[in-house]
CSV table of C-alpha atoms in Angstrom, one decimal:
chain,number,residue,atom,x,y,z
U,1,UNK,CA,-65.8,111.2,111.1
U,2,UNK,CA,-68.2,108.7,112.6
U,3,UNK,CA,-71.0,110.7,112.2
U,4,UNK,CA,-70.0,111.1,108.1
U,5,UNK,CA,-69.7,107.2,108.3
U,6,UNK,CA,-72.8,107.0,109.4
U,7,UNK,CA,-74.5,109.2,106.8
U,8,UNK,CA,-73.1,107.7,104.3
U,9,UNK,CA,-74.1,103.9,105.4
U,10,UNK,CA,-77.8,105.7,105.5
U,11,UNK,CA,-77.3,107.0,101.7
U,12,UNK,CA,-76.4,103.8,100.6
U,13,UNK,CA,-79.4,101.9,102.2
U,14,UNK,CA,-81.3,104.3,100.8
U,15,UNK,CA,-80.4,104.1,97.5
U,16,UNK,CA,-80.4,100.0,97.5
U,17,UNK,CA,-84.1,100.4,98.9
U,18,UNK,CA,-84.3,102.4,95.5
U,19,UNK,CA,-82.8,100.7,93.3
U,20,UNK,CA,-85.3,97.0,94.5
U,21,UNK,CA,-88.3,99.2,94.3
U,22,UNK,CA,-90.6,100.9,91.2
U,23,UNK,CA,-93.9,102.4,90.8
U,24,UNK,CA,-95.6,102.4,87.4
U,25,UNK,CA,-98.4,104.5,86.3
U,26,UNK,CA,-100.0,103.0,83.1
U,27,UNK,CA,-102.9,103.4,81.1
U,28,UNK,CA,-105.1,102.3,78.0
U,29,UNK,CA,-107.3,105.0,76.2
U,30,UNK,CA,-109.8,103.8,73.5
U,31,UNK,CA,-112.5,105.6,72.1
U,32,UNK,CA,-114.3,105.5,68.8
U,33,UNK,CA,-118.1,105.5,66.7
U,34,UNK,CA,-120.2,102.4,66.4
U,35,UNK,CA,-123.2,101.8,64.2
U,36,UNK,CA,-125.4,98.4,64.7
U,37,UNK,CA,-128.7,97.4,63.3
U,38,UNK,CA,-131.7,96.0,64.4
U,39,UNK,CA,-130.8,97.3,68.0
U,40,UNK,CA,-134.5,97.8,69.7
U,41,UNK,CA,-135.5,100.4,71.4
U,42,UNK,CA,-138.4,100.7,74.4
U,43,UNK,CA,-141.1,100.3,72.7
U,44,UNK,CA,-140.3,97.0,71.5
U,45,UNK,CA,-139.5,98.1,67.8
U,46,UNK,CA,-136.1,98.3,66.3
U,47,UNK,CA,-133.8,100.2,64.1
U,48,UNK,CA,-130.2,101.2,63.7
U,49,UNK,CA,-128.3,103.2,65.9
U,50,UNK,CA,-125.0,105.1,65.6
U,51,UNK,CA,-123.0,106.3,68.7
U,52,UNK,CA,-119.7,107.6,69.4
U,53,UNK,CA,-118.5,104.8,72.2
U,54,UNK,CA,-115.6,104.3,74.3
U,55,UNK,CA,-113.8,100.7,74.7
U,56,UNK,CA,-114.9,99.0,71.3
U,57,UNK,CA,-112.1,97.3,71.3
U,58,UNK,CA,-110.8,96.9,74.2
U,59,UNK,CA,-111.1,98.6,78.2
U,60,UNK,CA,-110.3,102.1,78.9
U,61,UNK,CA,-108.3,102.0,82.3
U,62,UNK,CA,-105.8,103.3,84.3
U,63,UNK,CA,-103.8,101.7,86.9
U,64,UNK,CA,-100.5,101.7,89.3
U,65,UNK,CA,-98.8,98.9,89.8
U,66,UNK,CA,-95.5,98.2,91.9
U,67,UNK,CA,-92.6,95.7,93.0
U,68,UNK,CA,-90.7,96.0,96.1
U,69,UNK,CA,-87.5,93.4,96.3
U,70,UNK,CA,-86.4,91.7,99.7
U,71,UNK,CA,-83.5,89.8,97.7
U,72,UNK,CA,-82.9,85.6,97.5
U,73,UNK,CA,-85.5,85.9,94.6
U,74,UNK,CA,-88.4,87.4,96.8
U,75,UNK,CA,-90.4,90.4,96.1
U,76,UNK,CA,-93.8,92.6,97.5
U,77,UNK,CA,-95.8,93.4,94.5
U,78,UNK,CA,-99.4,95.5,94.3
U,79,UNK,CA,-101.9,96.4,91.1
U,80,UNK,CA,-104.4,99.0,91.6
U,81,UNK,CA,-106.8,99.6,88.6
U,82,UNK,CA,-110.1,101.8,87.6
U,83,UNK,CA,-111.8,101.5,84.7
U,84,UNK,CA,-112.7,105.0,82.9
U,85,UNK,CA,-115.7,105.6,80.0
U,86,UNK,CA,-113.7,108.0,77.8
U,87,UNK,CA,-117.0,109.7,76.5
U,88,UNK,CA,-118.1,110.5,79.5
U,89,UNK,CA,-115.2,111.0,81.4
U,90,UNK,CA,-116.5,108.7,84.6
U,91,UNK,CA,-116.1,105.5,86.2
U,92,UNK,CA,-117.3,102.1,85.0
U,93,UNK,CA,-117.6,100.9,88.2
U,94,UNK,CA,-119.9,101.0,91.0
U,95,UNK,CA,-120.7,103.8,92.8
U,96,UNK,CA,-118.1,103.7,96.0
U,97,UNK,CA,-115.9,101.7,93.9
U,98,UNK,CA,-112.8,103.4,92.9
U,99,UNK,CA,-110.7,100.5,91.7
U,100,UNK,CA,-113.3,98.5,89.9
U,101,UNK,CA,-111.1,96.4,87.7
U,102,UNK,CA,-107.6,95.5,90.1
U,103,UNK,CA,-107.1,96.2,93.5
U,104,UNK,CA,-104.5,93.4,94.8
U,105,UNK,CA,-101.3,93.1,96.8
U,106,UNK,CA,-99.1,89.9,97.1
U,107,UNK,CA,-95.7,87.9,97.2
U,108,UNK,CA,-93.7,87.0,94.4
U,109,UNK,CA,-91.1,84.5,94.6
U,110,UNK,CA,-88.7,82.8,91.6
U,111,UNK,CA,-89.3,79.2,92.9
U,112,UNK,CA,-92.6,79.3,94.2
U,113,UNK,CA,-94.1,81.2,92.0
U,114,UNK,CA,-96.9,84.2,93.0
U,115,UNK,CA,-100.0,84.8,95.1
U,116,UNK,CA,-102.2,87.8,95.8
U,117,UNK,CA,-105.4,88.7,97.5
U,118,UNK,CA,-108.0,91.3,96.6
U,119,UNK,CA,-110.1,92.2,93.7
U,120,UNK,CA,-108.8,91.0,90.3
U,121,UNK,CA,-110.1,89.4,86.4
U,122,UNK,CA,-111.7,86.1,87.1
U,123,UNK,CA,-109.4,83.8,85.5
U,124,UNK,CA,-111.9,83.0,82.7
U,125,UNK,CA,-110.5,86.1,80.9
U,126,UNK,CA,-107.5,83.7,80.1
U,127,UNK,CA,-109.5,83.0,77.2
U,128,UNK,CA,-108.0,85.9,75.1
U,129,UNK,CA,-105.0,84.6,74.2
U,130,UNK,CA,-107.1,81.8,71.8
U,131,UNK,CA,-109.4,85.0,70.7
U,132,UNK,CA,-108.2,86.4,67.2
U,133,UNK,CA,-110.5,89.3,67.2
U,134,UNK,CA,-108.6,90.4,71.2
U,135,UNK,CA,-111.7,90.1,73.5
U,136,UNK,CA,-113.6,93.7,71.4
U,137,UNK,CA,-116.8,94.1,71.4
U,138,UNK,CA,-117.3,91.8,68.3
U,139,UNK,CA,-115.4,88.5,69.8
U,140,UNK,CA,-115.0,85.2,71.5
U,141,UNK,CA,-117.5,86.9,74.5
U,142,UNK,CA,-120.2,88.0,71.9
U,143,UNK,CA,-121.9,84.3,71.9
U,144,UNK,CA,-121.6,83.7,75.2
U,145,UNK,CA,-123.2,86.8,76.6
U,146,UNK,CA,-119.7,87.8,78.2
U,147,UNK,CA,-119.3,84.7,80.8
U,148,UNK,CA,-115.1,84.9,80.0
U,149,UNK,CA,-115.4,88.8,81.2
U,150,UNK,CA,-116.1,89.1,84.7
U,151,UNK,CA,-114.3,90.6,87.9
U,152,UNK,CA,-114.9,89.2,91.3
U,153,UNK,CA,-113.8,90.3,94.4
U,154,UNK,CA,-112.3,88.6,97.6
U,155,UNK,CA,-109.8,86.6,95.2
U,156,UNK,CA,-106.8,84.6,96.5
U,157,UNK,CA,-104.5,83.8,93.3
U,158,UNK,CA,-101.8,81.7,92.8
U,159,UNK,CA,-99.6,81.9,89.8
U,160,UNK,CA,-96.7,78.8,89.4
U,161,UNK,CA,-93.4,79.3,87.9
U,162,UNK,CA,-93.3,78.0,84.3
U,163,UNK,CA,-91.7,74.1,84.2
U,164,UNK,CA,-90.5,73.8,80.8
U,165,UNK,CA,-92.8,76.1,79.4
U,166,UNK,CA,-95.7,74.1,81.1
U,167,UNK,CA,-97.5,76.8,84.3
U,168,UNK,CA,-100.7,76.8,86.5
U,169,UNK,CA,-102.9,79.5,87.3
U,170,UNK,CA,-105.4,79.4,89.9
U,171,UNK,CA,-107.8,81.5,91.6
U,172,UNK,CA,-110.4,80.9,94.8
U,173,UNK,CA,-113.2,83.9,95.4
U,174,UNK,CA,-114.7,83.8,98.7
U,175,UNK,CA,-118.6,85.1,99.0
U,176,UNK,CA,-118.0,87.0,102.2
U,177,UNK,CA,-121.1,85.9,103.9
U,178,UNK,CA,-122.7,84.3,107.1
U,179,UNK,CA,-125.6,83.3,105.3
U,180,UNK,CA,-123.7,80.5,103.2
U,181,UNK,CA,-120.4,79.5,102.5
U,182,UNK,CA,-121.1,79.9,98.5
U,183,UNK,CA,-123.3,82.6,98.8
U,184,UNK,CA,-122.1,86.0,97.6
U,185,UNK,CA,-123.0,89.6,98.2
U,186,UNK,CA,-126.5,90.8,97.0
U,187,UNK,CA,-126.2,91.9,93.0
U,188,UNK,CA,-122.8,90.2,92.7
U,189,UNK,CA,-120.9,86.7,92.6
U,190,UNK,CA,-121.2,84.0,95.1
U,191,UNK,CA,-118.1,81.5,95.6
U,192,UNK,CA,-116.1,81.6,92.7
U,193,UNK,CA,-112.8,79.9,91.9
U,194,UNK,CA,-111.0,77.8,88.5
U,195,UNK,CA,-107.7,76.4,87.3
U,196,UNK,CA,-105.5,77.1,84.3
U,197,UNK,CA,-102.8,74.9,82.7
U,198,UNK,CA,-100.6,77.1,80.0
U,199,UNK,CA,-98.3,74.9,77.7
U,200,UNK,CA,-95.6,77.4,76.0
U,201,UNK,CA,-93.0,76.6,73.5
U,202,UNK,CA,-92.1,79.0,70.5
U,203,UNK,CA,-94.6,80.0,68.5
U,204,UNK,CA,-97.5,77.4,70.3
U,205,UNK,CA,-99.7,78.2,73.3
U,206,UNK,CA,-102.1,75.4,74.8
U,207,UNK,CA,-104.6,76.2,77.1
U,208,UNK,CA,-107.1,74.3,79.5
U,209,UNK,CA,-108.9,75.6,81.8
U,210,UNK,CA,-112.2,74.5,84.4
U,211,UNK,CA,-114.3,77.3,86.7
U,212,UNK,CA,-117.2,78.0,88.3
U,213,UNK,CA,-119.2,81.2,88.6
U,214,UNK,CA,-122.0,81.5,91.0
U,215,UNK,CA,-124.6,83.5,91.8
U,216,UNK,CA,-125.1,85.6,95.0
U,217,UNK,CA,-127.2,82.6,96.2
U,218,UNK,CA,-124.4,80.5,95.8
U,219,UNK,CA,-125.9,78.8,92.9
U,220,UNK,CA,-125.3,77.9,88.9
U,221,UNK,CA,-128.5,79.6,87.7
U,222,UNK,CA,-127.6,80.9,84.3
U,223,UNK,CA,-126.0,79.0,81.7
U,224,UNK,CA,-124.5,82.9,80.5
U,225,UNK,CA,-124.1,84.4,83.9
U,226,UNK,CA,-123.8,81.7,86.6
U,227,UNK,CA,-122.4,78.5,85.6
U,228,UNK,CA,-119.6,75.9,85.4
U,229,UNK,CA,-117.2,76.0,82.6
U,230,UNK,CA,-114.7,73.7,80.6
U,231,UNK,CA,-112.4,75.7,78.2
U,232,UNK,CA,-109.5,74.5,75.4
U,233,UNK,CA,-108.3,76.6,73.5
U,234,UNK,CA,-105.3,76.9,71.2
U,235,UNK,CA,-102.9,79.9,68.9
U,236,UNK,CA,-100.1,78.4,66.7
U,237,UNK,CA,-97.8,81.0,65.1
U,238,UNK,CA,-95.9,80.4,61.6
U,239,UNK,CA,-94.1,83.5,61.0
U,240,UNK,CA,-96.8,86.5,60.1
U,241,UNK,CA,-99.5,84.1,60.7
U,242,UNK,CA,-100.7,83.2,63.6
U,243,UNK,CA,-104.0,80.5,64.1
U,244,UNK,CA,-106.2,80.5,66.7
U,245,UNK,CA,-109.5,78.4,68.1
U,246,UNK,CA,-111.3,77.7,71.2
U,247,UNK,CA,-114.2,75.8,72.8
U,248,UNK,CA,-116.3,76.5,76.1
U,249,UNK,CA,-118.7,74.1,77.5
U,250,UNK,CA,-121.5,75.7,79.9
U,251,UNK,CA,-123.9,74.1,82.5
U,252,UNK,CA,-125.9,75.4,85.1
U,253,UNK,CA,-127.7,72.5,86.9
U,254,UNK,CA,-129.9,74.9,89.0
U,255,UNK,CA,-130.9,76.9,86.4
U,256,UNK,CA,-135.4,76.3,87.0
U,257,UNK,CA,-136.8,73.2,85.6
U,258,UNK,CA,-137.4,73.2,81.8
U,259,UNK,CA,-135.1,76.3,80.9
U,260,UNK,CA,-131.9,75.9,78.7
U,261,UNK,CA,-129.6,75.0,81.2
U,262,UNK,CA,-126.2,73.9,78.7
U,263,UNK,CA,-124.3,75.7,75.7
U,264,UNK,CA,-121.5,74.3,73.6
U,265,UNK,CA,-119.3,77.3,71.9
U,266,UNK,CA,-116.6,77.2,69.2
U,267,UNK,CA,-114.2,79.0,67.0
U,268,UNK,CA,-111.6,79.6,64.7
U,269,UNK,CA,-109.8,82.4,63.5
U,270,UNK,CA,-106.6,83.7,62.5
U,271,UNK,CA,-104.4,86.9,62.6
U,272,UNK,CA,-102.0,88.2,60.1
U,273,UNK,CA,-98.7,90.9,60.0
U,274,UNK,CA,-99.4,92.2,56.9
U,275,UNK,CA,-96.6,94.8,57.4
U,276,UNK,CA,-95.0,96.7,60.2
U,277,UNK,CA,-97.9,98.7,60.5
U,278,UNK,CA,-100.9,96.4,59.6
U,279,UNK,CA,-102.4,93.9,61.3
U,280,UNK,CA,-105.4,91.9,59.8
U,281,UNK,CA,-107.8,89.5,61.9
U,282,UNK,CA,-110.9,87.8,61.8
U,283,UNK,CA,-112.4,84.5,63.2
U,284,UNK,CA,-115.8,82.0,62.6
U,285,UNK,CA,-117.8,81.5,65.9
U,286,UNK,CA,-120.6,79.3,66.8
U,287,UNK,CA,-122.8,78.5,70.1
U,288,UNK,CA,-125.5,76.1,70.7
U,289,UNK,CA,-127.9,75.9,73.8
U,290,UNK,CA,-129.8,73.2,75.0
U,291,UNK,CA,-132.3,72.0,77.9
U,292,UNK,CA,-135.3,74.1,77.5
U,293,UNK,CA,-136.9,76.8,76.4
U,294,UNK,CA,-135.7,81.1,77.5
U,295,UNK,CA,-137.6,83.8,79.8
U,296,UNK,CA,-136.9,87.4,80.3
U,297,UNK,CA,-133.6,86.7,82.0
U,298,UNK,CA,-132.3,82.9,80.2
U,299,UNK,CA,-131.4,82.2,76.4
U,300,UNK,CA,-133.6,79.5,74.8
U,301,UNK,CA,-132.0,76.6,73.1
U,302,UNK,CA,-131.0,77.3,69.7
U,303,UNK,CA,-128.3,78.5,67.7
U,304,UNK,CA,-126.4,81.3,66.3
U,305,UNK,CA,-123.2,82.5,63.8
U,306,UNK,CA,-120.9,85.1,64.1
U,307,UNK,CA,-118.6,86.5,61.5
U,308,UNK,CA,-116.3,89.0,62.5
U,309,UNK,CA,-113.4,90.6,61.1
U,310,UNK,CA,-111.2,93.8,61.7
U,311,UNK,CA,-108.0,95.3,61.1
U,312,UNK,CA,-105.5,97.7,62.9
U,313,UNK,CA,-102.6,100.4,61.4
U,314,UNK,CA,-100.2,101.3,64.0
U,315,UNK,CA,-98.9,104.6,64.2
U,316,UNK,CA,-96.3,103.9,67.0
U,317,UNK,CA,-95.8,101.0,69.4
U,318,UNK,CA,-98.2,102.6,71.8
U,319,UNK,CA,-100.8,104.2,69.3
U,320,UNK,CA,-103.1,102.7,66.4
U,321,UNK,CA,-106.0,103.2,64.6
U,322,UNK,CA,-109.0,100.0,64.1
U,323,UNK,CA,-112.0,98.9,62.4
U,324,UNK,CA,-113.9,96.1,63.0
U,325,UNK,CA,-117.1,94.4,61.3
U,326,UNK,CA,-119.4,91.6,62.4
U,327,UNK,CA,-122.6,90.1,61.4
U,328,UNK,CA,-124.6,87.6,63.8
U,329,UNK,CA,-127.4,85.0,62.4
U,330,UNK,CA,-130.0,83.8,64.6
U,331,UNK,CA,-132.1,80.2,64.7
U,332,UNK,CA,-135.7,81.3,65.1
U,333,UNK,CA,-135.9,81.2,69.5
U,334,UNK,CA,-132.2,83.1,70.3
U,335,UNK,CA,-131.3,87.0,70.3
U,336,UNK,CA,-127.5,87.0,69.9
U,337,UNK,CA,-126.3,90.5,69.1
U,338,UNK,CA,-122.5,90.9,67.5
U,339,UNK,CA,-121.6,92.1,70.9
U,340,UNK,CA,-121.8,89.7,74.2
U,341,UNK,CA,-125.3,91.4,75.7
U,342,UNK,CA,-127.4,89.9,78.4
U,343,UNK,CA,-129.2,87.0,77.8
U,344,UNK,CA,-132.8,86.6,77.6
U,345,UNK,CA,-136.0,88.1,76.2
U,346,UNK,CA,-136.1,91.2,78.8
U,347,UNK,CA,-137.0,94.3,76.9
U,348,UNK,CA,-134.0,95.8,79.1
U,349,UNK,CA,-131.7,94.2,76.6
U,350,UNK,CA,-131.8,96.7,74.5
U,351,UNK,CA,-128.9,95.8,72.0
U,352,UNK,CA,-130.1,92.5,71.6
U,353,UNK,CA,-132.0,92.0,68.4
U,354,UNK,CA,-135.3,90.7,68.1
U,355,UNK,CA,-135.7,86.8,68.4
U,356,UNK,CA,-134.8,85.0,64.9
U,357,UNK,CA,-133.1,88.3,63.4
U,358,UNK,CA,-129.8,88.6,62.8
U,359,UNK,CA,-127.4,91.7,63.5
U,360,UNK,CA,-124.8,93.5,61.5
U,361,UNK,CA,-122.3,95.9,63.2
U,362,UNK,CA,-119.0,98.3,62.2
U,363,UNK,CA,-117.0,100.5,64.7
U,364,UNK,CA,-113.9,102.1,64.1
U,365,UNK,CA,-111.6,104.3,66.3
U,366,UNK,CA,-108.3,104.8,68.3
U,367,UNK,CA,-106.3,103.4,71.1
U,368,UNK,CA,-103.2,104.6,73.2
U,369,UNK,CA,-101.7,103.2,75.8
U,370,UNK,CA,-98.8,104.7,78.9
């Protein structure tokens, strides 16, 4: 009988430990065709190129992700995540890197809010929410060269608990090294951190939002790649329509003397349920840079305009179909490209255009997610 008791008290503990715990495998598949003008090629000429691509419109991953609950509102909680290139059926990170996007564990508590360590977005991806064309190719990150797209490594994050619909994000990346507190390892980010604020409240989002991005020698080199950054941005809902806008300001004050070391960018946009399935959205975006002139590796100042506009028809909450357009204008010293290339004149930026030309581009596919 005691031995039965026993069993039974076992079962039960085991099933509770159960019931507080899940593991969730989950996934986004995109893949697609793509066709852009005036994309160069090595021998320093130009023409149009089409391609079938994967993640046009957004990252192909896959990822687990877990909670584990202690009870009194506190719980374990781990994100593991690899990005995949569909067309090719390999890894988009580094070689030796098997979870190139997420790799983070952490505590989660109802007062206090969450924290993790480990490999994770840098918190200036935050900046989709104010995006109406979703962070694609053809978006918010095509005038910038990217700077709201990176991942950095060696992250401690802290996520608050939302006070009446008011929360703060914030995230600190160490650089790993003896050789300087803000230096980072070679080929990737130095010291890295930012803060959030998130206002909430029906059908309005307000976002703030400061961080800095360094270089591996610890300093704000590229107004594009390694720099500080203030961010507002905005998406205010009436119904089917929803309006959206942002604005980054760049500098990088060791950028070398007499190269463009600021840029100011803006936009506005808008996205509209047409019907169940349809979903129309487009947006106006605009970047200035100032301080000096480019090189092979820094944008010169001047300016550029990007239209872009795109539409999706769902064929289940999981699965829909896209198309997107975009067309980029050029002053007569910048190379924008619809999509958010590497700055400078380096003939290794290849989808750049030539300097003063413009860009048109059009890609279309699918997208599932698990």
């Amino acid at each position: 009988m005691k031995t039965a008791t026993i069993a039974t008290m076992l079962l039960a503990c085991t099933t509770l430990a159960q019931a507080q715990s899940s593991a969730t495998l989950y996934g986004r598949l995109d893949v697609g065709f793509d066709y852009t003008t005036v994309v160069r090629s090595a021998g320093g000429a130009s023409g149009s190129r089409f391609r079938a691509q994967s993640s046009d419109w957004g990252a192909s991953y896959f990822g687990l992700t877990g909670v584990e609950g202690f009870g009194s509102g506190w719980s374990a909680l781990y994100n593991l995540e690899a990005g995949l290139n569909l067309m090719t059926g390999t890894s988009t990170g580094s070689a030796g890197q098997l979870f190139n996007r997420k790799a983070y564990v952490g505590l989660k508590s109802d007062p206090y809010g969450r924290v993790t360590l480990g490999r994770n977005l840098f918190i200036a991806n935050g900046q989709w929410d104010a995006d109406p064309m979703f962070g694609a190719t053809y978006s918010a990150a095509s005038l910038i060269r990217g700077r709201n797209v990176p991942i950095t490594s060696n992250n401690v994050d802290w996520q608050s608990p939302s006070f009446g619909g008011l929360d703060v994000y914030a995230q600190y990346a160490l650089g790993n090294q003896a050789s300087g507190f803000n230096r980072g390892a070679a080929g990737g980010y130095g010291r890295s951190d930012g803060v959030q604020l998130t206002y909430r409240n029906g059908g309005v989002l307000l976002r703030g939002m400061y961080d800095e991005l360094r270089d591996a020698n610890g300093q704000f080199s590229n107004v594009f790649l390694y720099s500080r950054e203030l961010f507002a941005g905005a998406a205010v809902t009436f119904g089917a329509l929803t309006m959206m806008a942002g604005y980054n300001h760049l500098h990088a004050p060791d950028t070398p003397a007499g190269v463009a070391n600021r840029a100011d960018h803006g936009w506005i946009g808008a996205k509209y349920q047409l019907a169940p399935q349809w979903l129309l959205h487009g947006g106006l975006f605009h970047v200035r840079v100032d301080g000096g002139v480019g090189d092979a590796t820094h944008d010169a100042s001047g300016h550029a305009t990007l239209i872009a506009a795109g539409a999706q028809y769902h064929l289940s909450k999981r699965t829909f179909l896209y198309g997107n357009v975009a067309h980029v204008t050029n002053s007569s010293t910048t190379n924008f490209g619809v999509g958010g290339n590497r700055p400078g004149t380096d003939n290794n930026n290849l989808d750049n255009p030539l300097t003063g030309q413009g860009q048109s581009g059009i890609y279309v596919g699918m997208l599932t997610t698990f």
